mmCIF file of C-alpha atoms in Angstrom:
data_model
loop_
_atom_site.group_PDB
_atom_site.id
_atom_site.type_symbol
_atom_site.label_atom_id
_atom_site.label_comp_id
_atom_site.label_asym_id
_atom_site.label_seq_id
_atom_site.Cartn_x
_atom_site.Cartn_y
_atom_site.Cartn_z
ATOM 1 C CA MET A 20 -29.570 -41.602 -17.443
ATOM 2 C CA VAL A 21 -31.882 -38.714 -16.650
ATOM 3 C CA VAL A 22 -35.090 -40.143 -18.093
ATOM 4 C CA VAL A 23 -35.913 -43.792 -17.474
ATOM 5 C CA ASP A 24 -38.356 -45.608 -19.786
ATOM 6 C CA LEU A 25 -40.267 -48.465 -18.205
ATOM 7 C CA PRO A 26 -41.395 -51.577 -20.141
ATOM 8 C CA GLY A 27 -43.950 -51.026 -22.897
ATOM 9 C CA ASN A 28 -42.754 -47.438 -23.628
ATOM 10 C CA LEU A 29 -45.730 -46.306 -21.552
ATOM 11 C CA PHE A 30 -44.223 -45.179 -18.249
ATOM 12 C CA PHE A 31 -41.114 -43.104 -17.567
ATOM 13 C CA VAL A 32 -39.382 -41.392 -14.632
ATOM 14 C CA VAL A 33 -37.786 -37.939 -14.614
ATOM 15 C CA LYS A 34 -35.009 -37.323 -12.072
ATOM 16 C CA GLN A 35 -34.655 -34.363 -9.752
ATOM 17 C CA GLN A 36 -33.601 -30.943 -11.223
ATOM 18 C CA HIS A 37 -34.652 -31.985 -14.724
ATOM 19 C CA ALA A 38 -37.658 -31.430 -16.972
ATOM 20 C CA VAL A 39 -38.844 -33.357 -20.028
ATOM 21 C CA ILE A 40 -40.584 -31.853 -23.046
ATOM 22 C CA ILE A 41 -43.295 -34.112 -24.468
ATOM 23 C CA GLU A 42 -44.380 -33.760 -28.097
ATOM 24 C CA ARG A 43 -47.502 -35.389 -29.533
ATOM 25 C CA LEU A 44 -47.377 -36.209 -33.205
ATOM 26 C CA GLY A 45 -44.494 -33.771 -33.642
ATOM 27 C CA LYS A 46 -46.184 -30.869 -31.832
ATOM 28 C CA PHE A 47 -45.424 -29.539 -28.367
ATOM 29 C CA ASN A 48 -47.778 -31.082 -25.847
ATOM 30 C CA ARG A 49 -46.545 -30.491 -22.274
ATOM 31 C CA ILE A 50 -43.632 -30.203 -19.883
ATOM 32 C CA VAL A 51 -43.243 -32.688 -17.038
ATOM 33 C CA GLY A 52 -41.018 -32.384 -13.982
ATOM 34 C CA ALA A 53 -39.338 -34.879 -11.675
ATOM 35 C CA GLY A 54 -41.339 -38.009 -10.858
ATOM 36 C CA PHE A 55 -43.330 -40.852 -12.428
ATOM 37 C CA HIS A 56 -45.203 -40.122 -15.666
ATOM 38 C CA VAL A 57 -47.267 -41.822 -18.393
ATOM 39 C CA LYS A 58 -47.244 -41.193 -22.158
ATOM 40 C CA ILE A 59 -49.100 -42.676 -25.087
ATOM 41 C CA PRO A 60 -46.837 -45.064 -26.984
ATOM 42 C CA PHE A 61 -46.061 -44.171 -30.594
ATOM 43 C CA ILE A 62 -48.026 -40.923 -30.295
ATOM 44 C CA ASP A 63 -46.175 -39.095 -27.527
ATOM 45 C CA ARG A 64 -42.445 -38.811 -27.499
ATOM 46 C CA LYS A 65 -39.851 -37.235 -25.251
ATOM 47 C CA ALA A 66 -38.497 -34.414 -27.390
ATOM 48 C CA ALA A 67 -35.822 -33.199 -24.939
ATOM 49 C CA THR A 68 -34.572 -33.491 -21.424
ATOM 50 C CA VAL A 69 -33.637 -30.092 -19.973
ATOM 51 C CA SER A 70 -31.331 -29.734 -16.976
ATOM 52 C CA LEU A 71 -32.346 -27.145 -14.395
ATOM 53 C CA ARG A 72 -28.961 -27.119 -12.690
ATOM 54 C CA THR A 73 -26.674 -24.083 -12.708
ATOM 55 C CA MET A 74 -23.974 -24.542 -15.323
ATOM 56 C CA LYS A 75 -20.676 -22.829 -15.998
ATOM 57 C CA ASN A 76 -19.002 -21.811 -19.212
ATOM 58 C CA GLY A 77 -15.618 -20.141 -19.644
ATOM 59 C CA PHE A 78 -14.007 -18.473 -22.624
ATOM 60 C CA ASP A 79 -11.231 -16.049 -23.605
ATOM 61 C CA ILE A 80 -11.596 -12.803 -25.525
ATOM 62 C CA ASP A 81 -9.232 -10.029 -26.649
ATOM 63 C CA VAL A 82 -10.232 -6.417 -26.084
ATOM 64 C CA LYS A 83 -8.568 -3.016 -26.455
ATOM 65 C CA THR A 84 -8.499 -0.378 -23.736
ATOM 66 C CA GLN A 85 -8.862 3.377 -24.103
ATOM 67 C CA ASP A 86 -5.071 3.779 -24.120
ATOM 68 C CA ASN A 87 -4.737 1.289 -27.024
ATOM 69 C CA VAL A 88 -3.476 -1.688 -25.015
ATOM 70 C CA THR A 89 -4.763 -5.057 -26.220
ATOM 71 C CA ILE A 90 -5.469 -7.331 -23.263
ATOM 72 C CA GLY A 91 -6.784 -10.871 -22.936
ATOM 73 C CA LEU A 92 -9.719 -11.549 -20.618
ATOM 74 C CA GLU A 93 -10.660 -14.884 -19.120
ATOM 75 C CA VAL A 94 -14.423 -14.794 -18.526
ATOM 76 C CA SER A 95 -16.532 -17.242 -16.555
ATOM 77 C CA ALA A 96 -20.336 -17.269 -16.863
ATOM 78 C CA GLN A 97 -22.754 -19.139 -14.597
ATOM 79 C CA TYR A 98 -26.273 -19.681 -15.886
ATOM 80 C CA HIS A 99 -29.306 -21.965 -15.740
ATOM 81 C CA VAL A 100 -32.620 -22.465 -17.505
ATOM 82 C CA SER A 101 -35.128 -19.976 -16.146
ATOM 83 C CA TYR A 102 -37.456 -21.329 -13.491
ATOM 84 C CA GLU A 103 -40.231 -18.952 -14.541
ATOM 85 C CA MET A 104 -43.379 -20.762 -15.645
ATOM 86 C CA GLY A 105 -45.118 -17.748 -17.225
ATOM 87 C CA ALA A 106 -48.784 -17.583 -18.140
ATOM 88 C CA GLY A 107 -48.600 -20.925 -19.905
ATOM 89 C CA PRO A 108 -46.147 -23.699 -20.822
ATOM 90 C CA THR A 109 -44.993 -21.861 -23.943
ATOM 91 C CA ASP A 110 -43.953 -18.901 -21.774
ATOM 92 C CA SER A 111 -41.802 -20.988 -19.470
ATOM 93 C CA GLY A 112 -38.019 -20.985 -19.427
ATOM 94 C CA VAL A 113 -37.875 -24.688 -20.313
ATOM 95 C CA TYR A 114 -39.920 -24.157 -23.479
ATOM 96 C CA LYS A 115 -37.912 -21.105 -24.605
ATOM 97 C CA SER A 116 -34.535 -22.704 -23.887
ATOM 98 C CA TYR A 117 -35.335 -25.581 -26.227
ATOM 99 C CA TYR A 118 -37.378 -23.994 -29.001
ATOM 100 C CA MET A 119 -36.067 -20.415 -29.248
ATOM 101 C CA LEU A 120 -32.354 -20.903 -30.031
ATOM 102 C CA GLN A 121 -30.423 -23.632 -31.783
ATOM 103 C CA GLN A 122 -27.216 -22.942 -29.773
ATOM 104 C CA PRO A 123 -28.177 -20.855 -26.733
ATOM 105 C CA VAL A 124 -24.806 -21.211 -24.959
ATOM 106 C CA ALA A 125 -22.892 -20.003 -28.004
ATOM 107 C CA GLN A 126 -25.334 -17.106 -28.326
ATOM 108 C CA MET A 127 -24.819 -16.174 -24.676
ATOM 109 C CA ARG A 128 -21.060 -16.179 -25.220
ATOM 110 C CA ASP A 129 -21.488 -13.827 -28.173
ATOM 111 C CA PHE A 130 -23.642 -11.467 -26.108
ATOM 112 C CA ILE A 131 -21.017 -11.340 -23.314
ATOM 113 C CA THR A 132 -18.179 -10.828 -25.789
ATOM 114 C CA ASP A 133 -20.022 -8.003 -27.506
ATOM 115 C CA ALA A 134 -20.859 -6.315 -24.172
ATOM 116 C CA LEU A 135 -17.245 -6.490 -22.983
ATOM 117 C CA ARG A 136 -15.841 -5.178 -26.251
ATOM 118 C CA SER A 137 -18.273 -2.271 -26.014
ATOM 119 C CA SER A 138 -17.528 -1.358 -22.389
ATOM 120 C CA ILE A 139 -13.771 -1.971 -22.044
ATOM 121 C CA PRO A 140 -12.655 0.678 -24.617
ATOM 122 C CA VAL A 141 -13.986 3.489 -22.392
ATOM 123 C CA TYR A 142 -11.540 2.537 -19.633
ATOM 124 C CA THR A 143 -7.766 2.867 -19.424
ATOM 125 C CA LEU A 144 -5.639 -0.135 -18.523
ATOM 126 C CA ASP A 145 -5.339 0.923 -14.885
ATOM 127 C CA GLU A 146 -9.087 1.516 -14.675
ATOM 128 C CA VAL A 147 -9.811 -1.966 -16.063
ATOM 129 C CA PHE A 148 -7.837 -3.478 -13.174
ATOM 130 C CA ALA A 149 -9.439 -1.155 -10.633
ATOM 131 C CA LYS A 150 -13.034 -1.553 -11.891
ATOM 132 C CA LYS A 151 -12.921 -5.161 -13.053
ATOM 133 C CA ASP A 152 -15.808 -6.241 -10.820
ATOM 134 C CA ASP A 153 -17.977 -3.252 -11.741
ATOM 135 C CA ILE A 154 -17.448 -3.958 -15.441
ATOM 136 C CA ALA A 155 -18.435 -7.604 -14.960
ATOM 137 C CA LYS A 156 -21.609 -6.598 -13.080
ATOM 138 C CA ASP A 157 -22.644 -4.188 -15.823
ATOM 139 C CA VAL A 158 -22.067 -6.835 -18.501
ATOM 140 C CA ASN A 159 -24.014 -9.399 -16.480
ATOM 141 C CA ALA A 160 -26.985 -7.029 -16.133
ATOM 142 C CA THR A 161 -26.996 -6.286 -19.877
ATOM 143 C CA VAL A 162 -26.683 -9.884 -21.042
ATOM 144 C CA SER A 163 -29.220 -11.136 -18.466
ATOM 145 C CA GLU A 164 -31.952 -9.076 -20.123
ATOM 146 C CA GLN A 165 -31.023 -10.447 -23.534
ATOM 147 C CA MET A 166 -30.868 -14.092 -22.437
ATOM 148 C CA ALA A 167 -34.166 -13.866 -20.518
ATOM 149 C CA ASP A 168 -35.976 -13.788 -23.869
ATOM 150 C CA TYR A 169 -34.468 -17.175 -24.640
ATOM 151 C CA GLY A 170 -35.364 -18.818 -21.342
ATOM 152 C CA PHE A 171 -31.991 -18.498 -19.568
ATOM 153 C CA THR A 172 -31.004 -16.752 -16.359
ATOM 154 C CA LEU A 173 -27.436 -15.456 -16.212
ATOM 155 C CA VAL A 174 -26.444 -15.832 -12.564
ATOM 156 C CA SER A 175 -23.052 -14.122 -12.708
ATOM 157 C CA THR A 176 -20.334 -13.035 -15.090
ATOM 158 C CA LEU A 177 -16.785 -12.991 -13.728
ATOM 159 C CA ILE A 178 -13.567 -11.643 -15.207
ATOM 160 C CA THR A 179 -11.174 -14.155 -13.699
ATOM 161 C CA LYS A 180 -7.935 -13.012 -15.339
ATOM 162 C CA ILE A 181 -6.504 -10.050 -17.233
ATOM 163 C CA ALA A 182 -3.533 -11.007 -19.402
ATOM 164 C CA LEU A 183 -1.149 -8.294 -20.608
ATOM 165 C CA PRO A 184 1.339 -8.311 -23.479
ATOM 166 C CA ALA A 185 4.831 -9.173 -22.225
ATOM 167 C CA GLU A 186 6.291 -5.747 -23.033
ATOM 168 C CA VAL A 187 3.437 -3.925 -21.292
ATOM 169 C CA GLU A 188 3.767 -6.110 -18.209
ATOM 170 C CA ASP A 189 7.524 -5.450 -18.084
ATOM 171 C CA SER A 190 6.947 -1.706 -18.393
ATOM 172 C CA MET A 191 4.384 -1.734 -15.586
ATOM 173 C CA ASN A 192 6.757 -3.700 -13.365
ATOM 174 C CA GLN A 193 9.531 -1.185 -14.050
ATOM 175 C CA ILE A 194 7.212 1.717 -13.253
ATOM 176 C CA ASN A 195 6.158 0.090 -9.992
ATOM 177 C CA ALA A 196 9.776 -0.652 -9.101
ATOM 178 C CA ALA A 197 10.759 2.965 -9.814
ATOM 179 C CA GLN A 198 7.903 4.279 -7.692
ATOM 180 C CA ARG A 199 8.844 1.986 -4.813
ATOM 181 C CA THR A 200 12.503 3.034 -5.106
ATOM 182 C CA LYS A 201 11.463 6.691 -5.060
ATOM 183 C CA ALA A 202 9.274 6.139 -2.003
ATOM 184 C CA ALA A 203 12.095 4.277 -0.239
ATOM 185 C CA ALA A 204 14.553 7.103 -1.016
ATOM 186 C CA GLN A 205 12.104 9.669 0.332
ATOM 187 C CA ASP A 206 11.605 7.643 3.510
ATOM 188 C CA LEU A 207 15.371 7.313 3.997
ATOM 189 C CA ALA A 208 15.873 11.034 3.425
ATOM 190 C CA GLU A 209 13.127 11.865 5.900
ATOM 191 C CA ALA A 210 14.636 9.490 8.459
ATOM 192 C CA ASP A 211 18.065 11.089 7.977
ATOM 193 C CA ARG A 212 16.543 14.563 8.365
ATOM 194 C CA ILE A 213 14.830 13.553 11.596
ATOM 195 C CA ARG A 214 18.087 12.041 12.884
ATOM 196 C CA ARG A 215 20.058 15.208 12.071
ATOM 197 C CA VAL A 216 17.451 17.470 13.661
ATOM 198 C CA THR A 217 17.366 15.289 16.765
ATOM 199 C CA GLU A 218 21.156 15.282 17.032
ATOM 200 C CA ALA A 219 21.300 19.068 16.540
ATOM 201 C CA ARG A 220 18.687 19.605 19.226
ATOM 202 C CA ALA A 221 20.519 17.266 21.584
ATOM 203 C CA GLU A 222 23.825 19.025 20.898
ATOM 204 C CA ALA A 223 22.240 22.447 21.439
ATOM 205 C CA GLU A 224 20.720 21.300 24.706
ATOM 206 C CA ALA A 225 24.064 19.816 25.783
ATOM 207 C CA MET A 226 25.887 23.061 24.944
ATOM 208 C CA GLU A 227 23.245 25.031 26.795
ATOM 209 C CA LYS A 228 23.646 22.835 29.851
ATOM 210 C CA ALA A 229 27.434 23.039 29.557
ATOM 211 C CA GLY A 230 27.232 26.818 29.339
ATOM 212 C CA GLU A 231 25.041 26.921 32.394
ATOM 213 C CA GLY A 232 27.528 24.687 34.167
ATOM 214 C CA ILE A 233 30.485 26.919 33.240
ATOM 215 C CA ALA A 234 28.550 30.029 34.254
ATOM 216 C CA ASN A 235 27.641 28.476 37.570
ATOM 217 C CA GLN A 236 31.228 27.346 38.020
ATOM 218 C CA ARG A 237 32.560 30.839 37.353
ATOM 219 C CA LYS A 238 29.951 32.299 39.631
ATOM 220 C CA ALA A 239 30.953 29.904 42.376
ATOM 221 C CA ILE A 240 34.646 30.752 41.862
ATOM 222 C CA ALA A 241 33.874 34.475 42.007
ATOM 223 C CA LEU A 242 31.873 34.031 45.184
ATOM 224 C CA GLY A 243 34.645 31.923 46.646
ATOM 225 C CA ILE A 244 37.246 34.568 45.831
ATOM 226 C CA LYS A 245 35.011 37.241 47.297
ATOM 227 C CA ASP A 246 34.518 35.262 50.490
ATOM 228 C CA SER A 247 38.250 34.523 50.748
ATOM 229 C CA LEU A 248 39.182 38.200 50.345
ATOM 230 C CA GLU A 249 36.584 39.273 52.841
ATOM 231 C CA THR A 250 37.917 36.692 55.323
ATOM 232 C CA ILE A 251 41.477 37.915 54.836
ATOM 233 C CA GLN A 252 40.420 41.558 55.162
ATOM 234 C CA GLU A 253 38.616 40.785 58.399
ATOM 235 C CA THR A 254 42.018 40.055 59.971
ATOM 236 C CA GLY A 255 43.030 43.689 59.424
ATOM 237 C CA VAL A 256 45.113 43.168 56.281
ATOM 238 C CA GLY A 257 44.813 45.931 53.676
ATOM 239 C CA ASN A 258 43.357 45.453 50.204
ATOM 240 C CA ASP A 259 46.720 45.286 48.407
ATOM 241 C CA GLU A 260 48.195 42.854 50.927
ATOM 242 C CA ALA A 261 45.039 40.746 50.803
ATOM 243 C CA ASN A 262 45.128 40.531 47.031
ATOM 244 C CA GLN A 263 48.801 39.579 47.016
ATOM 245 C CA LEU A 264 48.190 36.956 49.699
ATOM 246 C CA PHE A 265 45.322 35.481 47.720
ATOM 247 C CA MET A 266 47.402 35.410 44.511
ATOM 248 C CA PHE A 267 50.257 33.747 46.373
ATOM 249 C CA THR A 268 47.924 31.112 47.769
ATOM 250 C CA GLN A 269 46.493 30.375 44.309
ATOM 251 C CA TRP A 270 49.981 30.291 42.764
ATOM 252 C CA THR A 271 51.161 27.852 45.439
ATOM 253 C CA GLU A 272 48.195 25.528 44.903
ATOM 254 C CA MET A 273 48.756 25.598 41.136
ATOM 255 C CA MET A 274 52.436 24.669 41.528
ATOM 256 C CA ASN A 275 51.558 21.857 43.907
ATOM 257 C CA GLU A 276 48.986 20.422 41.511
ATOM 258 C CA PHE A 277 51.451 20.655 38.628
ATOM 259 C CA ALA A 278 54.059 18.814 40.635
ATOM 260 C CA LYS A 279 51.596 16.073 41.592
ATOM 261 C CA SER A 280 50.393 15.416 38.035
ATOM 262 C CA GLY A 281 53.680 13.851 36.985
ATOM 263 C CA ARG A 282 53.189 14.766 33.330
ATOM 264 C CA ALA A 283 56.265 15.200 31.126
ATOM 265 C CA SER A 284 55.844 18.919 30.506
ATOM 266 C CA THR A 285 58.139 21.896 30.981
ATOM 267 C CA VAL A 286 56.786 25.213 32.163
ATOM 268 C CA VAL A 287 58.958 28.287 32.634
ATOM 269 C CA LEU A 288 57.625 30.482 35.420
ATOM 270 C CA PRO A 289 59.155 33.426 37.265
ATOM 271 C CA THR A 290 60.496 32.735 40.692
ATOM 272 C CA ASP A 291 58.437 35.519 42.080
ATOM 273 C CA PHE A 292 54.733 34.774 41.832
ATOM 274 C CA ARG A 293 54.053 38.508 41.518
ATOM 275 C CA ASP A 294 55.684 38.499 38.103
ATOM 276 C CA SER A 295 53.129 36.016 36.736
ATOM 277 C CA ALA A 296 50.631 38.819 36.192
ATOM 278 C CA SER A 297 53.183 40.761 34.112
ATOM 279 C CA MET A 298 53.765 37.614 32.004
ATOM 280 C CA PHE A 299 50.060 37.470 31.138
ATOM 281 C CA GLU A 300 50.111 41.162 30.243
ATOM 282 C CA GLN A 301 53.175 40.632 28.025
ATOM 283 C CA ILE A 302 51.510 37.742 26.167
ATOM 284 C CA VAL A 303 48.395 39.843 25.502
ATOM 285 C CA ALA A 304 50.538 42.745 24.306
ATOM 286 C CA ALA A 305 52.509 40.466 21.951
ATOM 287 C CA GLU A 306 49.323 39.076 20.396
ATOM 288 C CA GLN A 307 48.016 42.602 19.864
ATOM 289 C CA VAL A 308 51.242 43.598 18.081
ATOM 290 C CA VAL A 309 50.961 40.607 15.752
ATOM 291 C CA LYS A 310 47.385 41.532 14.915
ATOM 292 C CA ASP A 311 48.296 45.166 14.263
ATOM 293 C CA ASP A 312 51.165 44.147 11.944
ATOM 294 C CA GLY A 313 48.866 41.870 9.977
ATOM 295 C CA THR A 314 46.330 44.640 9.569
ATOM 296 C CA ALA A 315 48.985 47.049 8.398
ATOM 297 C CA THR A 316 50.289 44.517 5.885
ATOM 298 C CA ARG A 317 46.836 43.950 4.406
ATOM 299 C CA ARG A 318 46.369 47.677 4.049
#
């Protein structure tokens, strides 16, 4: 019990966070707060006990967005009787909350519903999700001014849930899935491009290094040949004899290496190493003849 009557209907106690409206002979007399009080039996009566605690009320409404999608909103409102005392008792929140409206909570619900149904249609479905909190704040500010005239303070208005029709929710899920698939494909393609570019760069660098190695190798061979010929010529051997001696030495080393390899291959070579040069010239001449015949045929 909030209000406790003591024996003789003369004394009563009001508990914390409550207020009692006293009427005398059917007319408003005063408002008393928590504590011990006295009233005149049979003349004064306790007309109402008003709670000053913050209360909560939830309800569901259907609204339509700018893009003609009907959605369901779960709304939660927190409110309490205004603590303002005003210039006199009749200006206080306790007085207004009891005497101004027959069903103040139902009226507050109607105000919130009307405010939401006026504000939601200017937003698309995506904007409702993105600006849900801003919409709730605007509604709370609007309804707070209206409920203040009836002695209530609207603490907060929250949109706790936005329910979509099943077909709209499925469509949105499909759109999101398609967008994620597209993004994943783009990421994979970009990764593959980076891999290909990296491999191409690595291959180009490897070929460049290989080319440098071959060039250096050929340069070293040329220098070696030059040094060998100069060494042979220093002994007094003529240029022709020196060249033949060098070719013979190279031919001998090649034959030795071929014999050591042990591979099952057959190579026909002239017995005279000096004929090997004419073999190379004959091969080049044969290839040139084949090319010339092909050109003549095409003509």
